[in-house]
Amino acid sequence: MTKYDVAIIGSGPGGYVAAIRCAQLGMKTAIIEKYSTLGGTCLNVGCIPSKALLDSSEHFHTADKKFKEHGIDIEAPKVNFEQMISRKAGVVEQTTKGIQFLMDKNKIDVYEGLGSFEGEHILRIKGEEEQKIEAKNIIIATGSKPIELPFAKFDKERIISSTEALELKEVPKHLIVIGGGVIGLELGSVYARLGAEVTVLEYLDQIIPSFDAAMGKELMKSMKKLGVKFNLSHKVTSVTREGNEVTVKAENKKGEEVSFEGDYCLVSVGRKPYTEGLNVEAAGVQLNEKKQVEVNAHLQTSKAHIYAIGDVVRGAMLAHKAEDEGTLVAELLAGQKPHIDYNLIPNVVYTWPEVASVGKTEEQLKEEKVAYKSGQFPMRALGRARASMDIEGVIKVLADEKTDEILGVHMIGARAADMIAEAVVAMEFRASAEDIARISHAHPTYTEAVREAAMAATENRPIHI
Ligand code: FAD
Ligand code: NAI
C-alpha cells in the first residue's frame, strides 16, 4: 500500500490548491477525484462555464443593443447557441487540463475513483480497479451539490439545476427560475440576453439576500431593464411537467395561488455539502446538523489529522474561500501559522452590472449596533462610465463613525468584480476611508468611483457630485 504524507479527497479549488501547496512544502501528496476531469464544481460545472456563457451572452447583447449608439452598424446579430456551448466546453477542457498539468508538475499522484474511509488513515479508491492508500493526514474537499426541492425533483431535461442549465441544447422560450440568488440571476441573465423570457420566483422579499440590501435593489432595476420579471415573497408549492411544458405554482404575499408556465424551470435555491459515499463514520469524523463536516478554527475535524475545507464545511460556498482554506491546511501541516479573515472574503455576482462586496453590510452594522458612516457615489457621475455607456450602479463605503476605519464596501457597476480587490487590500491593512480618498486613482477609470465613495464617507466631500 502506497503511503503518503497527505491525501486529499476531491479536486475542486479547495482540493487541488491544497495538493499543490502541500507538494510545494515538501509533502508526498495524493489527490482522489471520482470524475475523469479535475477541477471540481468550479471548473467543470460552476465558475468557469458560467462565466464563459455570461461573457458570450454579454457580447451578443452589446452587439444587439449598444453597437448602434456607439456608431457601429451591423446586420442584426444572431445567436449560434451550439457554438456558444461548444466554446464554453473548450474553455472548460483547457482549464481542467491545466490542473492535470499542475498535478504532474508538482509530482502529485492523481487517483481516479470514489474515495472513502476504511479507517482513520486508510482510504479506499473505487475506480476501474480498487486500490487502497495510507496517509498520515487527510483533507476532505468533497464540495457540494445543488439542493433539490421535494416537490421539484430534477428530471435534468426541463426541471433542471445549474449543471443542466450550462448544457442546454436550445435557448428556452420561457425560463422560470426558482431562487433569486447568485446562480438564478447569473444564469437568468445569460438566457434573458439571448432572448428568453425569464421569470424569477424568490421566497424572500429581496434578491441576493446575503448582500447589502441596496445592491439587490439596484440589481433588480438593471435586470428588469433586461426584461427579467421578478416575483418576490413567493412560496413555490409545486412544479409539474407535461411534455415540454413546465408549470410552477406558488403562493404570493397575499396568500393567493399563482401559476407560471414555461418550457424550462431552473431550481437554484442553494447547495448542500456533499459527503455521500465517503463513509466518514469509519474514521470517526462527525457531521453537524447541516450535514457539513464539523471543523474547528484550524479546519480539523473530530479527528485531529483529518481536515475538511471548502463547500463541505461551514461558511461561504465560494471557490476562493475553498482555495484559501486549502492553502491554510497545507501550511498548518508544514508547521506554519497561517490565518484567514473570513470577514474579508469578497463576494461577487457576475451579472452586468456586476455586484461585489466585502466586509459588513449596512444591515449587519445596524444589527451589531456599530456606529458607522456611509458614503456613496453613483457610477453615472463618472467620465469613464459615460464614455463606455456603463452608467448603472453605485459604490458604497461604510466606515467606523469615530475611527474612519473601513468596515464594508459594496458596489454594483461595470467591472465591480475586479474593483473590489482594492477594498479587500485596504481592509486587510485596516485602512481608513480617508486613506483611500487620498490615494491617487488613474483617470479616467471606474476605480475613481471607489475613491469618491471613500471621500463621501470620510468627510462628505466627494468632488464630482
Ligand atoms: P468542489 O469544487 O465541489 O469539488 C469537490 C470535488 O470532490 C468534485 O470534483 C467531486 O467530484 C469530488 N468528490 C466528491 N466526493 C468524492 C469522493 N468521495 N471521492 C472522490 N472525489 C469526490 N464560486 C466562486 O467563487 N465564483 C464563481 O463565479 C462561482 N460560480 C459558480 C457557478 C455555479 C453554476 C456553481 C454551481 C458554483 C459556483 N461557484 C462559484 C461556487 C464554487 O464552484 C464552489 O464554491 C467551489 O467549487 C467549492 O470548491 P470545493 O473544492 O470545496 O468543492
Ligand atoms: P443562493 O443561496 O445564492 O440563493 C438561493 C436563493 O433561493 C435565495 O435567495 C433564497 O432565499 C431562495 N430560496 C430558497 N428556497 C427557496 C424556495 N423554496 N423558493 C424560492 N426561493 C427560494 O444559492 P444558489 O444561487 O443556488 O447558489 C449556490 C451557491 O453557489 C451560492 O451560495 C454561492 O456561494 C455559489 N455561487 C457563487 C457564485 C459567484 O461567486 N459568483 C455564482 C454561482 C454560485
XYZ file of C-alpha atoms and ligand atoms in Angstrom:
562
model
C 0.000 0.000 0.000
C 1.469 3.394 -1.030
C 1.972 5.745 1.913
C 1.529 9.497 1.723
C 2.127 12.459 3.996
C -1.232 13.798 2.863
C -4.148 12.503 0.793
C -6.879 14.834 -0.441
C -10.362 13.704 -1.422
C -11.823 15.960 -4.123
C -10.071 18.032 -6.782
C -12.098 21.277 -6.743
C -10.448 24.620 -5.975
C -10.114 23.547 -2.332
C -8.574 20.156 -3.035
C -6.276 20.938 -5.921
C -4.884 24.100 -4.311
C -4.281 22.187 -1.060
C -2.469 19.492 -3.072
C -0.205 21.979 -4.839
C 0.643 23.834 -1.624
C 1.338 20.552 0.224
C 3.646 19.434 -2.598
C 5.373 22.833 -2.646
C 6.045 22.409 1.078
C 7.718 19.042 0.504
C 4.914 16.607 1.374
C 4.299 13.395 -0.572
C 0.790 14.109 -1.821
C -2.103 12.185 -3.379
C -5.397 13.557 -4.697
C -8.506 11.455 -5.347
C -11.231 12.527 -7.773
C -14.267 10.489 -8.748
C -14.701 12.186 -12.127
C -12.299 11.839 -15.028
C -11.566 15.558 -15.137
C -10.029 17.569 -12.316
C -11.177 20.957 -11.006
C -14.440 20.053 -9.264
C -17.680 22.005 -9.491
C -15.944 25.310 -10.131
C -14.026 24.352 -13.247
C -16.421 21.777 -14.713
C -19.960 22.942 -13.924
C -19.629 26.174 -11.945
C -17.497 29.321 -12.022
C -15.717 28.791 -15.331
C -18.515 27.550 -17.648
C -20.985 30.056 -16.201
C -18.558 32.918 -16.792
C -17.891 31.669 -20.339
C -21.628 31.838 -21.100
C -22.022 35.143 -19.256
C -19.261 36.671 -21.392
C -20.588 35.257 -24.681
C -24.159 36.359 -23.973
C -22.992 39.825 -22.899
C -21.066 40.214 -26.183
C -24.243 39.313 -28.061
C -26.320 41.714 -26.016
C -23.826 44.551 -26.553
C -23.737 43.952 -30.300
C -27.516 43.728 -30.467
C -28.423 46.630 -28.191
C -25.477 49.017 -27.899
C -23.408 48.952 -31.113
C -25.780 51.267 -32.938
C -25.378 54.025 -30.371
C -21.614 53.561 -30.471
C -21.813 54.225 -34.211
C -21.289 50.648 -35.341
C -23.842 49.480 -37.890
C -24.058 45.731 -38.324
C -26.781 43.422 -39.516
C -28.879 42.184 -36.593
C -26.614 39.622 -34.850
C -27.919 36.071 -34.413
C -27.209 33.600 -31.663
C -25.358 30.429 -32.668
C -26.132 28.657 -29.412
C -24.420 25.406 -30.379
C -21.172 27.313 -30.967
C -21.623 29.210 -27.689
C -21.971 25.959 -25.753
C -19.115 24.364 -27.621
C -16.789 27.338 -26.944
C -17.725 27.045 -23.267
C -16.850 23.321 -23.354
C -13.485 24.209 -24.895
C -12.735 26.692 -22.119
C -13.616 24.053 -19.513
C -11.455 21.431 -21.210
C -8.468 23.742 -21.419
C -8.845 24.779 -17.776
C -9.273 21.273 -16.357
C -6.307 20.009 -18.399
C -4.348 22.854 -16.841
C -4.995 21.326 -13.415
C -3.740 17.933 -14.602
C -0.588 19.721 -15.828
C -0.148 21.339 -12.395
C -0.562 17.964 -10.662
C 2.151 16.462 -12.890
C 4.420 19.476 -12.451
C 4.159 19.204 -8.663
C 4.559 15.392 -8.688
C 1.169 14.825 -7.087
C -0.288 11.319 -7.543
C -3.792 11.549 -9.024
C -6.228 8.683 -8.339
C -9.445 8.491 -10.357
C -12.296 6.917 -8.409
C -14.626 7.354 -5.462
C -12.610 7.877 -2.281
C -13.933 6.538 1.008
C -12.605 5.950 4.505
C -11.584 2.422 5.509
C -10.147 3.634 8.774
C -8.526 6.704 10.271
C -5.540 6.597 7.927
C -6.650 4.248 5.150
C -8.585 5.324 2.071
C -10.191 3.061 -0.452
C -10.449 4.247 -4.066
C -13.146 2.647 -6.158
C -12.223 3.328 -9.756
C -11.673 0.955 -12.649
C -9.846 -1.169 -10.133
C -9.983 -0.923 -6.370
C -6.946 0.497 -4.600
C -6.041 1.444 -1.050
C -3.651 4.092 0.140
C -2.405 5.123 3.561
C -1.981 8.742 4.610
C -0.629 10.431 7.717
C -3.003 13.355 7.139
C -6.218 13.521 5.116
C -8.102 16.521 3.720
C -11.792 16.177 2.854
C -12.562 18.559 -0.029
C -15.644 16.918 -1.497
C -17.600 20.104 -2.161
C -21.339 20.497 -2.615
C -24.332 19.581 -4.777
C -27.489 21.531 -5.739
C -30.371 21.393 -3.256
C -33.408 19.634 -4.694
C -36.897 20.777 -3.649
C -39.061 17.843 -2.563
C -41.844 18.837 -4.983
C -39.497 19.678 -7.874
C -37.267 16.678 -8.448
C -34.667 17.317 -11.123
C -35.572 15.464 -14.307
C -32.433 17.030 -15.823
C -34.346 17.906 -19.017
C -36.948 20.526 -18.147
C -36.668 20.747 -14.362
C -33.009 21.476 -14.066
C -30.140 22.536 -11.828
C -27.268 24.831 -12.831
C -25.391 21.835 -14.238
C -28.003 21.223 -16.957
C -28.567 24.960 -17.453
C -24.956 25.161 -18.636
C -25.543 22.405 -21.195
C -28.901 23.184 -22.828
C -29.453 22.389 -26.493
C -31.601 25.462 -27.118
C -32.356 28.884 -25.688
C -35.504 28.466 -23.579
C -38.618 30.336 -24.652
C -39.587 30.952 -21.054
C -37.198 30.052 -18.248
C -38.748 30.027 -14.783
C -36.093 30.447 -12.117
C -36.804 29.376 -8.551
C -34.455 31.319 -6.244
C -33.228 34.875 -6.795
C -29.717 34.111 -5.565
C -26.402 34.093 -7.374
C -26.995 31.151 -9.711
C -30.539 32.153 -10.639
C -29.511 35.697 -11.515
C -26.291 34.821 -13.340
C -27.854 32.092 -15.473
C -31.119 34.027 -15.752
C -29.071 36.906 -17.219
C -27.433 34.597 -19.751
C -30.762 33.425 -21.155
C -32.504 36.813 -20.912
C -29.698 38.323 -23.018
C -30.096 35.518 -25.556
C -33.793 36.272 -25.958
C -35.574 34.053 -23.434
C -38.395 35.327 -21.268
C -37.099 34.905 -17.713
C -39.270 34.895 -14.587
C -37.681 34.727 -11.138
C -39.612 33.466 -8.113
C -37.971 34.321 -4.811
C -39.152 33.269 -1.383
C -37.825 36.349 0.436
C -38.747 39.988 -0.191
C -35.358 40.707 -1.784
C -32.924 39.150 -4.251
C -29.270 38.216 -3.427
C -30.205 38.328 0.272
C -26.670 37.819 1.574
C -25.572 41.154 0.066
C -26.158 44.692 1.345
C -29.857 45.297 0.628
C -29.144 48.327 -1.575
C -27.239 46.082 -4.008
C -30.216 43.773 -4.549
C -32.488 46.759 -5.220
C -30.097 48.229 -7.790
C -29.523 44.871 -9.464
C -33.245 44.267 -9.747
C -33.653 47.621 -11.517
C -30.949 46.701 -14.034
C -32.250 43.206 -14.629
C -35.803 44.481 -15.138
C -34.427 46.618 -17.983
C -33.127 43.375 -19.468
C -36.688 42.089 -19.353
C -36.380 39.772 -16.343
C -39.580 39.574 -14.292
C -39.340 39.309 -10.520
C -41.866 37.822 -8.132
C -40.630 38.369 -4.586
C -42.219 36.899 -1.440
C -43.423 33.921 -3.471
C -43.507 30.490 -1.889
C -43.295 27.859 -4.595
C -45.640 24.972 -3.845
C -45.445 22.734 -6.895
C -43.585 22.139 -10.130
C -45.059 19.823 -12.734
C -44.039 18.877 -16.237
C -46.174 17.818 -19.126
C -44.238 17.143 -22.312
C -42.137 20.223 -22.940
C -44.215 22.457 -20.672
C -43.448 23.163 -17.037
C -45.981 24.658 -14.629
C -44.823 26.270 -11.414
C -47.377 27.140 -8.756
C -46.643 29.482 -5.882
C -48.322 31.329 -3.064
C -47.903 35.095 -3.238
C -47.693 37.601 -0.362
C -51.476 37.782 -0.138
C -51.731 34.014 0.186
C -53.195 33.612 -3.322
C -52.127 30.799 -5.607
C -50.400 31.998 -8.773
C -49.262 29.891 -11.674
C -46.403 30.295 -14.174
C -45.954 28.363 -17.389
C -42.651 27.927 -19.146
C -40.566 25.400 -21.050
C -37.723 25.103 -18.505
C -37.554 25.517 -14.736
C -34.170 26.197 -13.124
C -34.150 25.335 -9.431
C -31.401 27.385 -7.774
C -32.251 27.503 -4.083
C -28.769 26.847 -2.709
C -26.291 23.992 -2.473
C -25.690 21.343 0.169
C -22.458 19.758 1.426
C -21.530 16.530 -0.343
C -20.352 13.587 1.727
C -22.205 10.724 0.063
C -20.176 7.558 -0.222
C -17.306 8.973 1.869
C -18.016 6.662 4.790
C -16.768 9.228 7.309
C -18.071 7.020 10.137
C -15.215 4.577 9.514
C -12.791 7.314 10.544
C -14.933 8.708 13.366
C -15.376 12.051 11.593
C -18.506 13.916 12.688
C -21.007 15.874 10.607
C -23.103 18.678 12.081
C -26.878 19.158 11.849
C -26.473 20.821 8.427
C -24.601 17.699 7.245
C -21.422 19.745 6.913
C -18.195 18.180 8.094
C -17.736 19.758 11.526
C -14.396 21.567 11.859
C -12.608 23.766 14.392
C -10.818 27.061 13.672
C -7.881 25.097 12.206
C -10.250 23.173 9.926
C -9.568 19.974 11.878
C -12.430 17.506 12.105
C -13.210 15.458 15.178
C -10.002 13.561 14.271
C -7.027 15.889 14.539
C -5.179 14.519 11.472
C -8.280 14.725 9.234
C -9.113 18.195 7.912
C -12.015 19.473 5.812
C -12.211 22.544 3.575
C -14.379 24.380 1.047
C -18.073 23.894 0.379
C -18.282 20.782 2.570
C -17.640 22.868 5.722
C -19.317 25.973 7.220
C -19.043 29.386 5.597
C -19.453 30.903 2.150
C -19.593 28.469 -0.758
C -17.010 30.252 -2.868
C -14.064 28.987 -4.870
C -11.573 31.464 -3.408
C -12.710 30.628 0.142
C -12.060 26.942 -0.639
C -8.647 27.821 -2.109
C -7.662 29.879 0.935
C -8.675 27.028 3.226
C -6.666 24.556 1.135
C -3.594 26.747 1.480
C -4.212 27.224 5.196
C -4.348 23.482 5.920
C -1.215 22.779 3.853
C 0.686 25.481 5.723
C -0.587 24.270 9.108
C 0.657 20.783 8.242
C 4.044 22.291 7.420
C 4.173 23.893 10.872
C 3.423 27.433 9.708
C 0.911 29.801 11.304
C -1.473 30.877 8.529
C -4.675 32.820 9.114
C -7.895 33.545 7.191
C -10.012 36.593 7.944
C -13.447 35.315 6.869
C -14.852 38.838 7.071
C -12.584 39.826 4.197
C -13.606 37.196 1.654
C -15.105 39.120 -1.259
C -18.398 38.054 -2.792
C -19.272 38.741 -6.426
C -22.285 38.304 -8.708
C -21.229 38.271 -12.361
C -24.338 39.872 -13.788
C -23.975 43.107 -15.768
C -23.590 45.384 -13.985
C -21.555 43.224 -11.610
C -22.145 43.234 -7.857
C -19.224 42.931 -5.454
C -18.908 43.224 -1.744
C -16.527 42.799 1.183
C -16.895 43.252 4.921
C -20.035 44.158 6.796
C -23.303 45.178 5.171
C -25.282 48.145 6.468
C -27.858 45.716 7.862
C -25.177 43.819 9.811
C -23.683 47.022 11.249
C -27.135 48.120 12.406
C -27.783 44.740 13.980
C -24.387 44.773 15.705
C -25.097 48.371 16.866
C -21.851 49.667 15.365
C -21.808 53.447 14.824
C -20.884 53.927 11.168
C -20.950 56.494 8.396
C -21.790 55.781 4.801
C -20.507 57.379 1.609
C -21.958 56.692 -1.819
C -21.049 57.576 -5.362
C -23.188 56.837 -8.433
C -21.427 55.374 -11.471
C -23.292 57.778 -13.778
C -21.232 60.675 -12.370
C -18.004 59.134 -13.731
C -16.497 60.261 -17.014
C -15.233 56.730 -17.708
C -18.699 55.256 -17.222
C -20.286 57.768 -19.601
C -17.598 57.136 -22.200
C -18.429 53.435 -22.219
C -22.191 53.870 -21.639
C -21.972 51.742 -18.478
C -23.588 54.243 -16.155
C -25.655 51.930 -13.974
C -24.722 51.302 -10.366
C -23.354 52.795 -7.199
C -20.453 52.310 -4.788
C -20.976 52.426 -1.058
C -18.199 52.711 1.528
C -19.076 52.102 5.174
C -16.617 53.373 7.777
C -16.447 53.483 11.549
C -18.072 56.667 12.845
C -15.169 57.509 15.156
C -12.016 55.940 13.692
C -12.937 56.126 9.968
C -11.734 52.509 9.534
C -13.430 50.919 6.514
C -15.941 48.313 7.684
C -17.562 47.338 4.392
C -17.534 48.186 0.704
C -20.469 47.331 -1.567
C -20.567 48.059 -5.243
C -22.691 47.478 -8.280
C -21.350 48.636 -11.594
C -19.143 47.797 -14.551
C -16.059 45.784 -13.505
C -17.047 45.726 -9.835
C -15.730 42.135 -9.683
C -12.211 43.421 -10.284
C -12.565 46.699 -8.412
C -13.463 45.010 -5.121
C -9.815 43.902 -4.801
C -8.830 47.455 -3.832
C -11.290 47.382 -0.951
C -10.065 43.957 0.197
C -6.445 45.147 0.258
C -7.401 48.341 2.061
C -9.396 46.461 4.701
C -6.692 43.806 5.122
C -4.367 46.663 6.111
C -7.130 48.262 8.201
C -7.184 51.408 6.087
C -9.461 54.332 6.817
C -11.847 55.802 4.254
C -9.529 58.814 4.222
C -6.604 56.563 3.180
C -8.477 55.553 0.012
C -9.638 59.124 -0.537
C -6.010 60.308 -0.525
C -4.605 57.568 -2.823
C -4.162 58.590 -6.458
C -6.518 56.704 -8.787
C -5.887 56.747 -12.537
C -8.246 58.925 -14.575
C -10.483 58.028 -16.274
C -11.196 54.673 -14.599
C -14.121 53.080 -12.785
C -11.925 52.923 -9.687
C -12.330 56.670 -9.272
C -15.824 55.856 -8.008
C -14.264 53.894 -5.119
C -12.197 56.934 -4.212
C -15.187 59.273 -4.489
C -17.320 56.993 -2.281
C -14.476 56.935 0.261
C -14.352 60.739 0.100
C -18.086 60.813 0.685
C -17.705 58.521 3.709
C -14.766 60.257 5.309
C -15.795 63.906 5.193
C -18.790 64.000 2.920
C -16.631 65.710 0.317
C -16.840 63.851 -2.990
C -15.560 66.007 -5.853
C -17.813 65.037 -8.730
C -21.309 65.122 -7.193
P -15.955 21.282 -5.447
O -15.485 22.249 -6.437
O -17.381 20.944 -5.405
O -15.098 19.967 -5.675
C -15.312 18.793 -4.975
C -14.803 17.644 -5.804
O -14.789 16.479 -4.989
C -15.689 17.306 -7.006
O -14.907 17.244 -8.170
C -16.271 15.950 -6.661
O -16.471 15.125 -7.793
C -15.195 15.380 -5.767
N -15.669 14.338 -4.852
C -16.729 14.391 -4.012
N -16.809 13.271 -3.275
C -15.781 12.484 -3.662
C -15.320 11.211 -3.268
N -15.902 10.522 -2.299
N -14.230 10.718 -3.895
C -13.603 11.404 -4.872
N -13.991 12.608 -5.267
C -15.050 13.164 -4.670
N -17.670 30.359 -6.737
C -16.939 31.480 -6.912
O -16.129 31.820 -6.052
N -17.076 32.234 -8.043
C -17.950 31.914 -9.008
O -18.044 32.621 -10.016
C -18.749 30.770 -8.855
N -19.632 30.408 -9.794
C -20.371 29.278 -9.626
C -21.306 28.958 -10.598
C -22.083 27.823 -10.456
C -23.091 27.479 -11.529
C -21.899 26.983 -9.326
C -22.695 25.726 -9.178
C -20.978 27.303 -8.344
C -20.214 28.464 -8.477
N -19.300 28.856 -7.510
C -18.566 29.996 -7.679
C -19.091 28.064 -6.294
C -17.827 27.200 -6.434
O -17.970 26.372 -7.562
C -17.611 26.373 -5.194
O -17.601 27.209 -4.056
C -16.294 25.624 -5.252
O -16.249 24.784 -6.380
C -16.059 24.800 -3.993
O -14.861 24.139 -4.105
P -14.572 22.772 -3.337
O -13.162 22.434 -3.651
O -14.968 22.891 -1.930
O -15.574 21.703 -3.962
P -28.110 31.199 -3.103
O -28.030 30.842 -1.681
O -27.203 32.244 -3.642
O -29.579 31.686 -3.459
C -30.690 30.898 -3.247
C -31.903 31.792 -3.275
O -33.048 30.970 -3.293
C -32.030 32.688 -2.047
O -32.327 33.988 -2.446
C -33.158 32.047 -1.256
O -33.890 32.977 -0.493
C -34.001 31.454 -2.382
N -34.811 30.316 -1.999
C -34.507 29.294 -1.175
N -35.527 28.406 -1.135
C -36.481 28.876 -1.968
C -37.754 28.403 -2.372
N -38.249 27.255 -1.897
N -38.486 29.150 -3.238
C -37.999 30.319 -3.724
N -36.789 30.805 -3.382
C -36.035 30.090 -2.534
O -27.967 29.813 -3.878
P -27.665 29.487 -5.399
O -27.983 30.643 -6.266
O -28.285 28.181 -5.661
O -26.098 29.298 -5.392
C -25.475 28.349 -4.511
C -24.129 28.825 -4.089
O -23.207 28.746 -5.167
C -24.132 30.285 -3.684
O -24.433 30.399 -2.316
C -22.742 30.712 -3.951
O -21.976 30.526 -2.798
C -22.253 29.774 -5.036
N -22.169 30.511 -6.291
C -21.315 31.579 -6.360
C -21.243 32.327 -7.498
C -20.352 33.505 -7.516
O -19.493 33.626 -6.646
N -20.483 34.413 -8.460
C -22.022 32.013 -8.690
C -22.905 30.886 -8.501
C -22.932 30.171 -7.347
